[in-house]
PDB file of N, CA and C in Angstrom:
ATOM      1  N   MET A   1       5.302  -4.078  -3.440  1.00  0.00           N
ATOM      2  CA  MET A   1       4.542  -5.255  -3.766  1.00  0.00           C
ATOM      3  C   MET A   1       5.147  -6.024  -4.923  1.00  0.00           C
ATOM      4  N   LEU A   2       5.965  -5.367  -5.686  1.00  0.00           N
ATOM      5  CA  LEU A   2       6.603  -6.052  -6.803  1.00  0.00           C
ATOM      6  C   LEU A   2       7.654  -7.062  -6.340  1.00  0.00           C
ATOM      7  N   TYR A   3       8.234  -6.840  -5.191  1.00  0.00           N
ATOM      8  CA  TYR A   3       9.376  -7.651  -4.769  1.00  0.00           C
ATOM      9  C   TYR A   3       9.197  -8.219  -3.368  1.00  0.00           C
ATOM     10  N   LEU A   4       8.013  -8.721  -3.065  1.00  0.00           N
ATOM     11  CA  LEU A   4       7.776  -9.300  -1.751  1.00  0.00           C
ATOM     12  C   LEU A   4       8.664 -10.518  -1.502  1.00  0.00           C
ATOM     13  N   ASP A   5       8.961 -11.290  -2.537  1.00  0.00           N
ATOM     14  CA  ASP A   5       9.844 -12.447  -2.362  1.00  0.00           C
ATOM     15  C   ASP A   5      11.225 -12.018  -1.870  1.00  0.00           C
ATOM     16  N   ALA A   6      11.766 -10.955  -2.449  1.00  0.00           N
ATOM     17  CA  ALA A   6      13.077 -10.454  -2.034  1.00  0.00           C
ATOM     18  C   ALA A   6      13.010  -9.873  -0.622  1.00  0.00           C
ATOM     19  N   LEU A   7      11.949  -9.158  -0.343  1.00  0.00           N
ATOM     20  CA  LEU A   7      11.768  -8.604   0.999  1.00  0.00           C
ATOM     21  C   LEU A   7      11.660  -9.725   2.023  1.00  0.00           C
ATOM     22  N   ASP A   8      10.919 -10.768   1.665  1.00  0.00           N
ATOM     23  CA  ASP A   8      10.773 -11.924   2.537  1.00  0.00           C
ATOM     24  C   ASP A   8      12.111 -12.629   2.765  1.00  0.00           C
ATOM     25  N   ALA A   9      12.918 -12.721   1.733  1.00  0.00           N
ATOM     26  CA  ALA A   9      14.230 -13.366   1.873  1.00  0.00           C
ATOM     27  C   ALA A   9      15.122 -12.589   2.841  1.00  0.00           C
ATOM     28  N   ALA A  10      15.034 -11.262   2.791  1.00  0.00           N
ATOM     29  CA  ALA A  10      15.854 -10.426   3.672  1.00  0.00           C
ATOM     30  C   ALA A  10      15.270 -10.327   5.077  1.00  0.00           C
ATOM     31  N   PHE A  11      13.951 -10.365   5.193  1.00  0.00           N
ATOM     32  CA  PHE A  11      13.267 -10.205   6.483  1.00  0.00           C
ATOM     33  C   PHE A  11      12.205 -11.292   6.628  1.00  0.00           C
ATOM     34  N   PRO A  12      12.612 -12.519   6.899  1.00  0.00           N
ATOM     35  CA  PRO A  12      11.665 -13.636   6.897  1.00  0.00           C
ATOM     36  C   PRO A  12      10.583 -13.560   7.976  1.00  0.00           C
ATOM     37  N   ASP A  13      10.777 -12.742   8.992  1.00  0.00           N
ATOM     38  CA  ASP A  13       9.772 -12.613  10.049  1.00  0.00           C
ATOM     39  C   ASP A  13       8.884 -11.388   9.856  1.00  0.00           C
ATOM     40  N   ALA A  14       9.051 -10.698   8.753  1.00  0.00           N
ATOM     41  CA  ALA A  14       8.283  -9.475   8.514  1.00  0.00           C
ATOM     42  C   ALA A  14       6.794  -9.779   8.422  1.00  0.00           C
ATOM     43  N   ARG A  15       6.006  -8.809   8.874  1.00  0.00           N
ATOM     44  CA  ARG A  15       4.563  -8.847   8.679  1.00  0.00           C
ATOM     45  C   ARG A  15       4.213  -7.613   7.868  1.00  0.00           C
ATOM     46  N   PHE A  16       3.097  -7.676   7.191  1.00  0.00           N
ATOM     47  CA  PHE A  16       2.764  -6.646   6.216  1.00  0.00           C
ATOM     48  C   PHE A  16       1.400  -6.033   6.497  1.00  0.00           C
ATOM     49  N   VAL A  17       1.330  -4.733   6.347  1.00  0.00           N
ATOM     50  CA  VAL A  17       0.057  -4.019   6.417  1.00  0.00           C
ATOM     51  C   VAL A  17      -0.291  -3.635   4.989  1.00  0.00           C
ATOM     52  N   MET A  18      -1.430  -4.104   4.524  1.00  0.00           N
ATOM     53  CA  MET A  18      -1.845  -3.805   3.159  1.00  0.00           C
ATOM     54  C   MET A  18      -3.100  -2.939   3.218  1.00  0.00           C
ATOM     55  N   THR A  19      -2.991  -1.771   2.644  1.00  0.00           N
ATOM     56  CA  THR A  19      -4.145  -0.884   2.584  1.00  0.00           C
ATOM     57  C   THR A  19      -4.886  -1.115   1.270  1.00  0.00           C
ATOM     58  N   HIS A  20      -6.191  -0.971   1.330  1.00  0.00           N
ATOM     59  CA  HIS A  20      -7.037  -1.211   0.166  1.00  0.00           C
ATOM     60  C   HIS A  20      -7.839   0.048  -0.137  1.00  0.00           C
ATOM     61  N   ARG A  21      -7.794   0.435  -1.398  1.00  0.00           N
ATOM     62  CA  ARG A  21      -8.491   1.634  -1.865  1.00  0.00           C
ATOM     63  C   ARG A  21      -8.977   1.367  -3.281  1.00  0.00           C
ATOM     64  N   ASP A  22      -9.982   2.084  -3.708  1.00  0.00           N
ATOM     65  CA  ASP A  22     -10.526   1.926  -5.055  1.00  0.00           C
ATOM     66  C   ASP A  22      -9.406   2.138  -6.070  1.00  0.00           C
ATOM     67  N   PRO A  23      -9.093   1.118  -6.896  1.00  0.00           N
ATOM     68  CA  PRO A  23      -7.985   1.245  -7.854  1.00  0.00           C
ATOM     69  C   PRO A  23      -8.140   2.426  -8.813  1.00  0.00           C
ATOM     70  N   ALA A  24      -9.358   2.756  -9.199  1.00  0.00           N
ATOM     71  CA  ALA A  24      -9.552   3.891 -10.112  1.00  0.00           C
ATOM     72  C   ALA A  24      -9.095   5.194  -9.462  1.00  0.00           C
ATOM     73  N   GLU A  25      -9.385   5.350  -8.181  1.00  0.00           N
ATOM     74  CA  GLU A  25      -8.946   6.559  -7.469  1.00  0.00           C
ATOM     75  C   GLU A  25      -7.432   6.559  -7.295  1.00  0.00           C
ATOM     76  N   VAL A  26      -6.877   5.405  -6.985  1.00  0.00           N
ATOM     77  CA  VAL A  26      -5.436   5.306  -6.761  1.00  0.00           C
ATOM     78  C   VAL A  26      -4.671   5.601  -8.048  1.00  0.00           C
ATOM     79  N   MET A  27      -5.103   5.023  -9.161  1.00  0.00           N
ATOM     80  CA  MET A  27      -4.393   5.217 -10.433  1.00  0.00           C
ATOM     81  C   MET A  27      -4.360   6.687 -10.821  1.00  0.00           C
ATOM     82  N   LEU A  28      -5.472   7.365 -10.663  1.00  0.00           N
ATOM     83  CA  LEU A  28      -5.503   8.789 -10.989  1.00  0.00           C
ATOM     84  C   LEU A  28      -4.539   9.556 -10.094  1.00  0.00           C
ATOM     85  N   SER A  29      -4.553   9.246  -8.811  1.00  0.00           N
ATOM     86  CA  SER A  29      -3.679   9.930  -7.860  1.00  0.00           C
ATOM     87  C   SER A  29      -2.204   9.662  -8.164  1.00  0.00           C
ATOM     88  N   VAL A  30      -1.854   8.393  -8.361  1.00  0.00           N
ATOM     89  CA  VAL A  30      -0.455   8.033  -8.612  1.00  0.00           C
ATOM     90  C   VAL A  30       0.019   8.598  -9.949  1.00  0.00           C
ATOM     91  N   ALA A  31      -0.816   8.498 -10.983  1.00  0.00           N
ATOM     92  CA  ALA A  31      -0.433   9.032 -12.289  1.00  0.00           C
ATOM     93  C   ALA A  31      -0.233  10.544 -12.232  1.00  0.00           C
ATOM     94  N   THR A  32      -1.016  11.217 -11.414  1.00  0.00           N
ATOM     95  CA  THR A  32      -0.853  12.664 -11.256  1.00  0.00           C
ATOM     96  C   THR A  32       0.490  12.990 -10.605  1.00  0.00           C
ATOM     97  N   VAL A  33       0.876  12.213  -9.603  1.00  0.00           N
ATOM     98  CA  VAL A  33       2.185  12.418  -8.961  1.00  0.00           C
ATOM     99  C   VAL A  33       3.309  12.170  -9.970  1.00  0.00           C
ATOM    100  N   TYR A  34       3.199  11.060 -10.723  1.00  0.00           N
ATOM    101  CA  TYR A  34       4.205  10.777 -11.754  1.00  0.00           C
ATOM    102  C   TYR A  34       4.287  11.923 -12.754  1.00  0.00           C
ATOM    103  N   ALA A  35       3.138  12.415 -13.196  1.00  0.00           N
ATOM    104  CA  ALA A  35       3.114  13.504 -14.177  1.00  0.00           C
ATOM    105  C   ALA A  35       3.781  14.759 -13.613  1.00  0.00           C
ATOM    106  N   ASP A  36       3.542  15.049 -12.351  1.00  0.00           N
ATOM    107  CA  ASP A  36       4.179  16.210 -11.719  1.00  0.00           C
ATOM    108  C   ASP A  36       5.701  16.055 -11.699  1.00  0.00           C
ATOM    109  N   ILE A  37       6.162  14.861 -11.354  1.00  0.00           N
ATOM    110  CA  ILE A  37       7.612  14.621 -11.306  1.00  0.00           C
ATOM    111  C   ILE A  37       8.211  14.674 -12.708  1.00  0.00           C
ATOM    112  N   ILE A  38       7.601  13.970 -13.640  1.00  0.00           N
ATOM    113  CA  ILE A  38       8.108  13.940 -15.020  1.00  0.00           C
ATOM    114  C   ILE A  38       8.073  15.330 -15.631  1.00  0.00           C
ATOM    115  N   GLY A  39       7.068  16.118 -15.264  1.00  0.00           N
ATOM    116  CA  GLY A  39       6.944  17.483 -15.780  1.00  0.00           C
ATOM    117  C   GLY A  39       8.102  18.382 -15.402  1.00  0.00           C
ATOM    118  N   LYS A  40       8.861  17.999 -14.393  1.00  0.00           N
ATOM    119  CA  LYS A  40      10.040  18.790 -14.008  1.00  0.00           C
ATOM    120  C   LYS A  40      11.209  18.557 -14.961  1.00  0.00           C
ATOM    121  N   PHE A  41      11.121  17.484 -15.770  1.00  0.00           N
ATOM    122  CA  PHE A  41      12.214  17.125 -16.657  1.00  0.00           C
ATOM    123  C   PHE A  41      11.877  17.268 -18.142  1.00  0.00           C
ATOM    124  N   THR A  42      10.636  17.583 -18.431  1.00  0.00           N
ATOM    125  CA  THR A  42      10.227  17.766 -19.827  1.00  0.00           C
ATOM    126  C   THR A  42       9.072  18.750 -19.907  1.00  0.00           C
ATOM    127  N   ASP A  43       8.987  19.424 -21.035  1.00  0.00           N
ATOM    128  CA  ASP A  43       7.857  20.329 -21.254  1.00  0.00           C
ATOM    129  C   ASP A  43       6.671  19.591 -21.872  1.00  0.00           C
ATOM    130  N   HIS A  44       6.849  18.308 -22.201  1.00  0.00           N
ATOM    131  CA  HIS A  44       5.805  17.552 -22.901  1.00  0.00           C
ATOM    132  C   HIS A  44       5.581  16.173 -22.284  1.00  0.00           C
ATOM    133  N   PRO A  45       5.112  16.126 -21.016  1.00  0.00           N
ATOM    134  CA  PRO A  45       4.832  14.808 -20.442  1.00  0.00           C
ATOM    135  C   PRO A  45       3.680  14.146 -21.205  1.00  0.00           C
ATOM    136  N   ASP A  46       3.733  12.853 -21.335  1.00  0.00           N
ATOM    137  CA  ASP A  46       2.723  12.103 -22.077  1.00  0.00           C
ATOM    138  C   ASP A  46       1.762  11.446 -21.080  1.00  0.00           C
ATOM    139  N   PRO A  47       0.603  12.045 -20.838  1.00  0.00           N
ATOM    140  CA  PRO A  47      -0.307  11.509 -19.831  1.00  0.00           C
ATOM    141  C   PRO A  47      -0.836  10.104 -20.166  1.00  0.00           C
ATOM    142  N   VAL A  48      -0.986   9.800 -21.438  1.00  0.00           N
ATOM    143  CA  VAL A  48      -1.449   8.457 -21.819  1.00  0.00           C
ATOM    144  C   VAL A  48      -0.396   7.422 -21.429  1.00  0.00           C
ATOM    145  N   TYR A  49       0.858   7.698 -21.765  1.00  0.00           N
ATOM    146  CA  TYR A  49       1.943   6.782 -21.407  1.00  0.00           C
ATOM    147  C   TYR A  49       2.036   6.636 -19.887  1.00  0.00           C
ATOM    148  N   ILE A  50       1.970   7.744 -19.174  1.00  0.00           N
ATOM    149  CA  ILE A  50       2.077   7.712 -17.713  1.00  0.00           C
ATOM    150  C   ILE A  50       0.950   6.857 -17.128  1.00  0.00           C
ATOM    151  N   GLY A  51      -0.259   7.028 -17.637  1.00  0.00           N
ATOM    152  CA  GLY A  51      -1.387   6.229 -17.164  1.00  0.00           C
ATOM    153  C   GLY A  51      -1.200   4.751 -17.455  1.00  0.00           C
ATOM    154  N   GLU A  52      -0.809   4.437 -18.699  1.00  0.00           N
ATOM    155  CA  GLU A  52      -0.597   3.033 -19.077  1.00  0.00           C
ATOM    156  C   GLU A  52       0.525   2.396 -18.251  1.00  0.00           C
ATOM    157  N   LEU A  53       1.604   3.132 -18.053  1.00  0.00           N
ATOM    158  CA  LEU A  53       2.729   2.635 -17.266  1.00  0.00           C
ATOM    159  C   LEU A  53       2.279   2.271 -15.853  1.00  0.00           C
ATOM    160  N   ASN A  54       1.516   3.144 -15.237  1.00  0.00           N
ATOM    161  CA  ASN A  54       1.069   2.900 -13.877  1.00  0.00           C
ATOM    162  C   ASN A  54       0.081   1.745 -13.793  1.00  0.00           C
ATOM    163  N   VAL A  55      -0.821   1.643 -14.734  1.00  0.00           N
ATOM    164  CA  VAL A  55      -1.763   0.523 -14.725  1.00  0.00           C
ATOM    165  C   VAL A  55      -1.011  -0.792 -14.885  1.00  0.00           C
ATOM    166  N   GLN A  56      -0.042  -0.839 -15.805  1.00  0.00           N
ATOM    167  CA  GLN A  56       0.740  -2.067 -16.003  1.00  0.00           C
ATOM    168  C   GLN A  56       1.548  -2.417 -14.755  1.00  0.00           C
ATOM    169  N   CYS A  57       2.230  -1.441 -14.207  1.00  0.00           N
ATOM    170  CA  CYS A  57       3.093  -1.674 -13.047  1.00  0.00           C
ATOM    171  C   CYS A  57       2.269  -2.137 -11.848  1.00  0.00           C
ATOM    172  N   TRP A  58       1.194  -1.428 -11.531  1.00  0.00           N
ATOM    173  CA  TRP A  58       0.401  -1.769 -10.355  1.00  0.00           C
ATOM    174  C   TRP A  58      -0.401  -3.049 -10.562  1.00  0.00           C
ATOM    175  N   SER A  59      -0.777  -3.358 -11.792  1.00  0.00           N
ATOM    176  CA  SER A  59      -1.445  -4.634 -12.067  1.00  0.00           C
ATOM    177  C   SER A  59      -0.484  -5.791 -11.789  1.00  0.00           C
ATOM    178  N   GLU A  60       0.746  -5.655 -12.249  1.00  0.00           N
ATOM    179  CA  GLU A  60       1.753  -6.690 -11.985  1.00  0.00           C
ATOM    180  C   GLU A  60       2.038  -6.787 -10.487  1.00  0.00           C
ATOM    181  N   ALA A  61       2.117  -5.662  -9.818  1.00  0.00           N
ATOM    182  CA  ALA A  61       2.372  -5.667  -8.374  1.00  0.00           C
ATOM    183  C   ALA A  61       1.256  -6.401  -7.640  1.00  0.00           C
ATOM    184  N   MET A  62       0.019  -6.164  -8.018  1.00  0.00           N
ATOM    185  CA  MET A  62      -1.098  -6.849  -7.367  1.00  0.00           C
ATOM    186  C   MET A  62      -1.060  -8.349  -7.640  1.00  0.00           C
ATOM    187  N   LYS A  63      -0.749  -8.731  -8.880  1.00  0.00           N
ATOM    188  CA  LYS A  63      -0.646 -10.160  -9.205  1.00  0.00           C
ATOM    189  C   LYS A  63       0.409 -10.833  -8.324  1.00  0.00           C
ATOM    190  N   ARG A  64       1.554 -10.183  -8.195  1.00  0.00           N
ATOM    191  CA  ARG A  64       2.636 -10.762  -7.393  1.00  0.00           C
ATOM    192  C   ARG A  64       2.255 -10.826  -5.916  1.00  0.00           C
ATOM    193  N   ALA A  65       1.633  -9.768  -5.407  1.00  0.00           N
ATOM    194  CA  ALA A  65       1.229  -9.755  -3.998  1.00  0.00           C
ATOM    195  C   ALA A  65       0.184 -10.831  -3.726  1.00  0.00           C
ATOM    196  N   MET A  66      -0.766 -10.984  -4.614  1.00  0.00           N
ATOM    197  CA  MET A  66      -1.792 -12.008  -4.438  1.00  0.00           C
ATOM    198  C   MET A  66      -1.178 -13.409  -4.498  1.00  0.00           C
ATOM    199  N   ALA A  67      -0.230 -13.615  -5.397  1.00  0.00           N
ATOM    200  CA  ALA A  67       0.443 -14.915  -5.494  1.00  0.00           C
ATOM    201  C   ALA A  67       1.255 -15.197  -4.229  1.00  0.00           C
ATOM    202  N   PHE A  68       1.933 -14.190  -3.706  1.00  0.00           N
ATOM    203  CA  PHE A  68       2.714 -14.334  -2.478  1.00  0.00           C
ATOM    204  C   PHE A  68       1.804 -14.734  -1.318  1.00  0.00           C
ATOM    205  N   ARG A  69       0.683 -14.042  -1.219  1.00  0.00           N
ATOM    206  CA  ARG A  69      -0.265 -14.352  -0.153  1.00  0.00           C
ATOM    207  C   ARG A  69      -0.825 -15.761  -0.318  1.00  0.00           C
ATOM    208  N   ALA A  70      -1.176 -16.119  -1.548  1.00  0.00           N
ATOM    209  CA  ALA A  70      -1.775 -17.433  -1.830  1.00  0.00           C
ATOM    210  C   ALA A  70      -0.795 -18.575  -1.593  1.00  0.00           C
ATOM    211  N   ALA A  71       0.490 -18.273  -1.596  1.00  0.00           N
ATOM    212  CA  ALA A  71       1.520 -19.299  -1.404  1.00  0.00           C
ATOM    213  C   ALA A  71       1.785 -19.570   0.075  1.00  0.00           C
ATOM    214  N   GLY A  72       0.794 -19.320   0.910  1.00  0.00           N
ATOM    215  CA  GLY A  72       0.921 -19.629   2.331  1.00  0.00           C
ATOM    216  C   GLY A  72       1.375 -18.470   3.196  1.00  0.00           C
ATOM    217  N   GLN A  73       1.330 -17.262   2.675  1.00  0.00           N
ATOM    218  CA  GLN A  73       1.812 -16.111   3.432  1.00  0.00           C
ATOM    219  C   GLN A  73       0.688 -15.174   3.896  1.00  0.00           C
ATOM    220  N   ASP A  74      -0.557 -15.557   3.641  1.00  0.00           N
ATOM    221  CA  ASP A  74      -1.678 -14.661   3.927  1.00  0.00           C
ATOM    222  C   ASP A  74      -1.751 -14.268   5.400  1.00  0.00           C
ATOM    223  N   ASN A  75      -1.342 -15.178   6.299  1.00  0.00           N
ATOM    224  CA  ASN A  75      -1.414 -14.886   7.730  1.00  0.00           C
ATOM    225  C   ASN A  75      -0.452 -13.773   8.157  1.00  0.00           C
ATOM    226  N   ARG A  76       0.447 -13.399   7.288  1.00  0.00           N
ATOM    227  CA  ARG A  76       1.415 -12.335   7.608  1.00  0.00           C
ATOM    228  C   ARG A  76       0.897 -10.952   7.215  1.00  0.00           C
ATOM    229  N   PHE A  77      -0.323 -10.888   6.709  1.00  0.00           N
ATOM    230  CA  PHE A  77      -0.886  -9.629   6.225  1.00  0.00           C
ATOM    231  C   PHE A  77      -2.027  -9.153   7.100  1.00  0.00           C
ATOM    232  N   PHE A  78      -2.024  -7.867   7.356  1.00  0.00           N
ATOM    233  CA  PHE A  78      -3.143  -7.192   8.014  1.00  0.00           C
ATOM    234  C   PHE A  78      -3.733  -6.244   6.981  1.00  0.00           C
ATOM    235  N   ASP A  79      -5.012  -6.396   6.710  1.00  0.00           N
ATOM    236  CA  ASP A  79      -5.666  -5.591   5.684  1.00  0.00           C
ATOM    237  C   ASP A  79      -6.427  -4.432   6.308  1.00  0.00           C
ATOM    238  N   ILE A  80      -6.192  -3.252   5.775  1.00  0.00           N
ATOM    239  CA  ILE A  80      -6.922  -2.053   6.195  1.00  0.00           C
ATOM    240  C   ILE A  80      -7.602  -1.474   4.967  1.00  0.00           C
ATOM    241  N   HIS A  81      -8.915  -1.356   5.061  1.00  0.00           N
ATOM    242  CA  HIS A  81      -9.674  -0.763   3.964  1.00  0.00           C
ATOM    243  C   HIS A  81      -9.743   0.750   4.172  1.00  0.00           C
ATOM    244  N   PHE A  82      -9.506   1.493   3.105  1.00  0.00           N
ATOM    245  CA  PHE A  82      -9.395   2.952   3.157  1.00  0.00           C
ATOM    246  C   PHE A  82     -10.618   3.594   3.807  1.00  0.00           C
ATOM    247  N   ARG A  83     -11.815   3.195   3.389  1.00  0.00           N
ATOM    248  CA  ARG A  83     -13.040   3.818   3.919  1.00  0.00           C
ATOM    249  C   ARG A  83     -13.219   3.497   5.416  1.00  0.00           C
ATOM    250  N   THR A  84     -12.817   2.297   5.819  1.00  0.00           N
ATOM    251  CA  THR A  84     -12.896   1.938   7.233  1.00  0.00           C
ATOM    252  C   THR A  84     -11.914   2.788   8.035  1.00  0.00           C
ATOM    253  N   MET A  85     -10.730   2.982   7.489  1.00  0.00           N
ATOM    254  CA  MET A  85      -9.729   3.804   8.166  1.00  0.00           C
ATOM    255  C   MET A  85     -10.206   5.249   8.276  1.00  0.00           C
ATOM    256  N   GLU A  86     -10.844   5.747   7.222  1.00  0.00           N
ATOM    257  CA  GLU A  86     -11.396   7.111   7.282  1.00  0.00           C
ATOM    258  C   GLU A  86     -12.475   7.223   8.357  1.00  0.00           C
ATOM    259  N   ALA A  87     -13.330   6.200   8.444  1.00  0.00           N
ATOM    260  CA  ALA A  87     -14.459   6.245   9.371  1.00  0.00           C
ATOM    261  C   ALA A  87     -14.040   6.068  10.824  1.00  0.00           C
ATOM    262  N   ASP A  88     -13.028   5.249  11.062  1.00  0.00           N
ATOM    263  CA  ASP A  88     -12.628   4.938  12.438  1.00  0.00           C
ATOM    264  C   ASP A  88     -11.119   4.698  12.519  1.00  0.00           C
ATOM    265  N   PRO A  89     -10.312   5.748  12.360  1.00  0.00           N
ATOM    266  CA  PRO A  89      -8.858   5.546  12.354  1.00  0.00           C
ATOM    267  C   PRO A  89      -8.322   4.962  13.663  1.00  0.00           C
ATOM    268  N   ILE A  90      -8.828   5.406  14.783  1.00  0.00           N
ATOM    269  CA  ILE A  90      -8.351   4.896  16.073  1.00  0.00           C
ATOM    270  C   ILE A  90      -8.719   3.416  16.218  1.00  0.00           C
ATOM    271  N   GLY A  91      -9.927   3.066  15.825  1.00  0.00           N
ATOM    272  CA  GLY A  91     -10.349   1.675  15.887  1.00  0.00           C
ATOM    273  C   GLY A  91      -9.494   0.777  15.009  1.00  0.00           C
ATOM    274  N   GLU A  92      -9.155   1.244  13.821  1.00  0.00           N
ATOM    275  CA  GLU A  92      -8.316   0.457  12.910  1.00  0.00           C
ATOM    276  C   GLU A  92      -6.906   0.304  13.456  1.00  0.00           C
ATOM    277  N   VAL A  93      -6.368   1.355  14.034  1.00  0.00           N
ATOM    278  CA  VAL A  93      -5.032   1.260  14.633  1.00  0.00           C
ATOM    279  C   VAL A  93      -5.060   0.303  15.821  1.00  0.00           C
ATOM    280  N   ARG A  94      -6.130   0.342  16.592  1.00  0.00           N
ATOM    281  CA  ARG A  94      -6.254  -0.609  17.708  1.00  0.00           C
ATOM    282  C   ARG A  94      -6.308  -2.050  17.194  1.00  0.00           C
ATOM    283  N   ARG A  95      -7.048  -2.288  16.114  1.00  0.00           N
ATOM    284  CA  ARG A  95      -7.111  -3.624  15.524  1.00  0.00           C
ATOM    285  C   ARG A  95      -5.727  -4.072  15.047  1.00  0.00           C
ATOM    286  N   LEU A  96      -4.997  -3.146  14.416  1.00  0.00           N
ATOM    287  CA  LEU A  96      -3.647  -3.456  13.948  1.00  0.00           C
ATOM    288  C   LEU A  96      -2.746  -3.824  15.117  1.00  0.00           C
ATOM    289  N   TYR A  97      -2.761  -3.011  16.156  1.00  0.00           N
ATOM    290  CA  TYR A  97      -1.913  -3.290  17.318  1.00  0.00           C
ATOM    291  C   TYR A  97      -2.293  -4.621  17.956  1.00  0.00           C
ATOM    292  N   ASP A  98      -3.591  -4.924  18.007  1.00  0.00           N
ATOM    293  CA  ASP A  98      -4.033  -6.201  18.549  1.00  0.00           C
ATOM    294  C   ASP A  98      -3.467  -7.350  17.714  1.00  0.00           C
ATOM    295  N   TRP A  99      -3.525  -7.216  16.391  1.00  0.00           N
ATOM    296  CA  TRP A  99      -2.977  -8.228  15.485  1.00  0.00           C
ATOM    297  C   TRP A  99      -1.475  -8.399  15.703  1.00  0.00           C
ATOM    298  N   LEU A 100      -0.789  -7.306  15.967  1.00  0.00           N
ATOM    299  CA  LEU A 100       0.651  -7.339  16.209  1.00  0.00           C
ATOM    300  C   LEU A 100       0.990  -7.861  17.611  1.00  0.00           C
ATOM    301  N   GLY A 101      -0.023  -7.924  18.483  1.00  0.00           N
ATOM    302  CA  GLY A 101       0.230  -8.341  19.856  1.00  0.00           C
ATOM    303  C   GLY A 101       0.862  -7.250  20.691  1.00  0.00           C
ATOM    304  N   GLU A 102       0.601  -6.022  20.318  1.00  0.00           N
ATOM    305  CA  GLU A 102       1.183  -4.867  21.003  1.00  0.00           C
ATOM    306  C   GLU A 102       0.088  -4.054  21.678  1.00  0.00           C
ATOM    307  N   ASP A 103       0.463  -3.344  22.735  1.00  0.00           N
ATOM    308  CA  ASP A 103      -0.462  -2.433  23.400  1.00  0.00           C
ATOM    309  C   ASP A 103      -0.430  -1.079  22.704  1.00  0.00           C
ATOM    310  N   VAL A 104      -1.571  -0.435  22.662  1.00  0.00           N
ATOM    311  CA  VAL A 104      -1.632   0.938  22.149  1.00  0.00           C
ATOM    312  C   VAL A 104      -1.250   1.848  23.298  1.00  0.00           C
ATOM    313  N   SER A 105      -0.279   2.720  23.041  1.00  0.00           N
ATOM    314  CA  SER A 105       0.142   3.630  24.100  1.00  0.00           C
ATOM    315  C   SER A 105      -0.927   4.698  24.331  1.00  0.00           C
ATOM    316  N   PRO A 106      -0.989   5.244  25.534  1.00  0.00           N
ATOM    317  CA  PRO A 106      -1.974   6.299  25.788  1.00  0.00           C
ATOM    318  C   PRO A 106      -1.654   7.535  24.954  1.00  0.00           C
ATOM    319  N   PRO A 107      -2.665   8.330  24.671  1.00  0.00           N
ATOM    320  CA  PRO A 107      -2.420   9.545  23.880  1.00  0.00           C
ATOM    321  C   PRO A 107      -1.470  10.502  24.600  1.00  0.00           C
ATOM    322  N   SER A 108      -0.720  11.248  23.832  1.00  0.00           N
ATOM    323  CA  SER A 108       0.166  12.256  24.400  1.00  0.00           C
ATOM    324  C   SER A 108      -0.681  13.421  24.901  1.00  0.00           C
ATOM    325  N   PRO A 109      -0.252  14.038  25.980  1.00  0.00           N
ATOM    326  CA  PRO A 109      -1.009  15.208  26.477  1.00  0.00           C
ATOM    327  C   PRO A 109      -0.902  16.364  25.491  1.00  0.00           C
ATOM    328  N   GLU A 110      -1.945  17.137  25.436  1.00  0.00           N
ATOM    329  CA  GLU A 110      -1.955  18.331  24.568  1.00  0.00           C
ATOM    330  C   GLU A 110      -0.915  19.317  25.074  1.00  0.00           C
ATOM    331  N   PRO A 111      -0.182  19.988  24.164  1.00  0.00           N
ATOM    332  CA  PRO A 111       0.824  20.962  24.622  1.00  0.00           C
ATOM    333  C   PRO A 111       0.193  22.204  25.214  1.00  0.00           C
TER     334      PRO A 111
END
């Protein structure tokens, strides 16, 4: 999301699927992953710094994504809300395929 302009320049026909989830839940999850990775390189990871870094980075990413969409690109985005996907994953995938103009293939037979 930080570099949608560059992605658009390289792939001008690209369409985007944007998932939406509670930012508080996402930040905790992402910061935990960062802390796990950083913990492999130091015995003293700084959780405050890791949290602040992620909030700053993802806040900027959202600002850029919203600006990109507002600049006439909103029709290239398909939005999937996390709770809706949890409640009806097949229905959401069908909606996505419909938006893409593609058919959903039949399920694979059980082995």
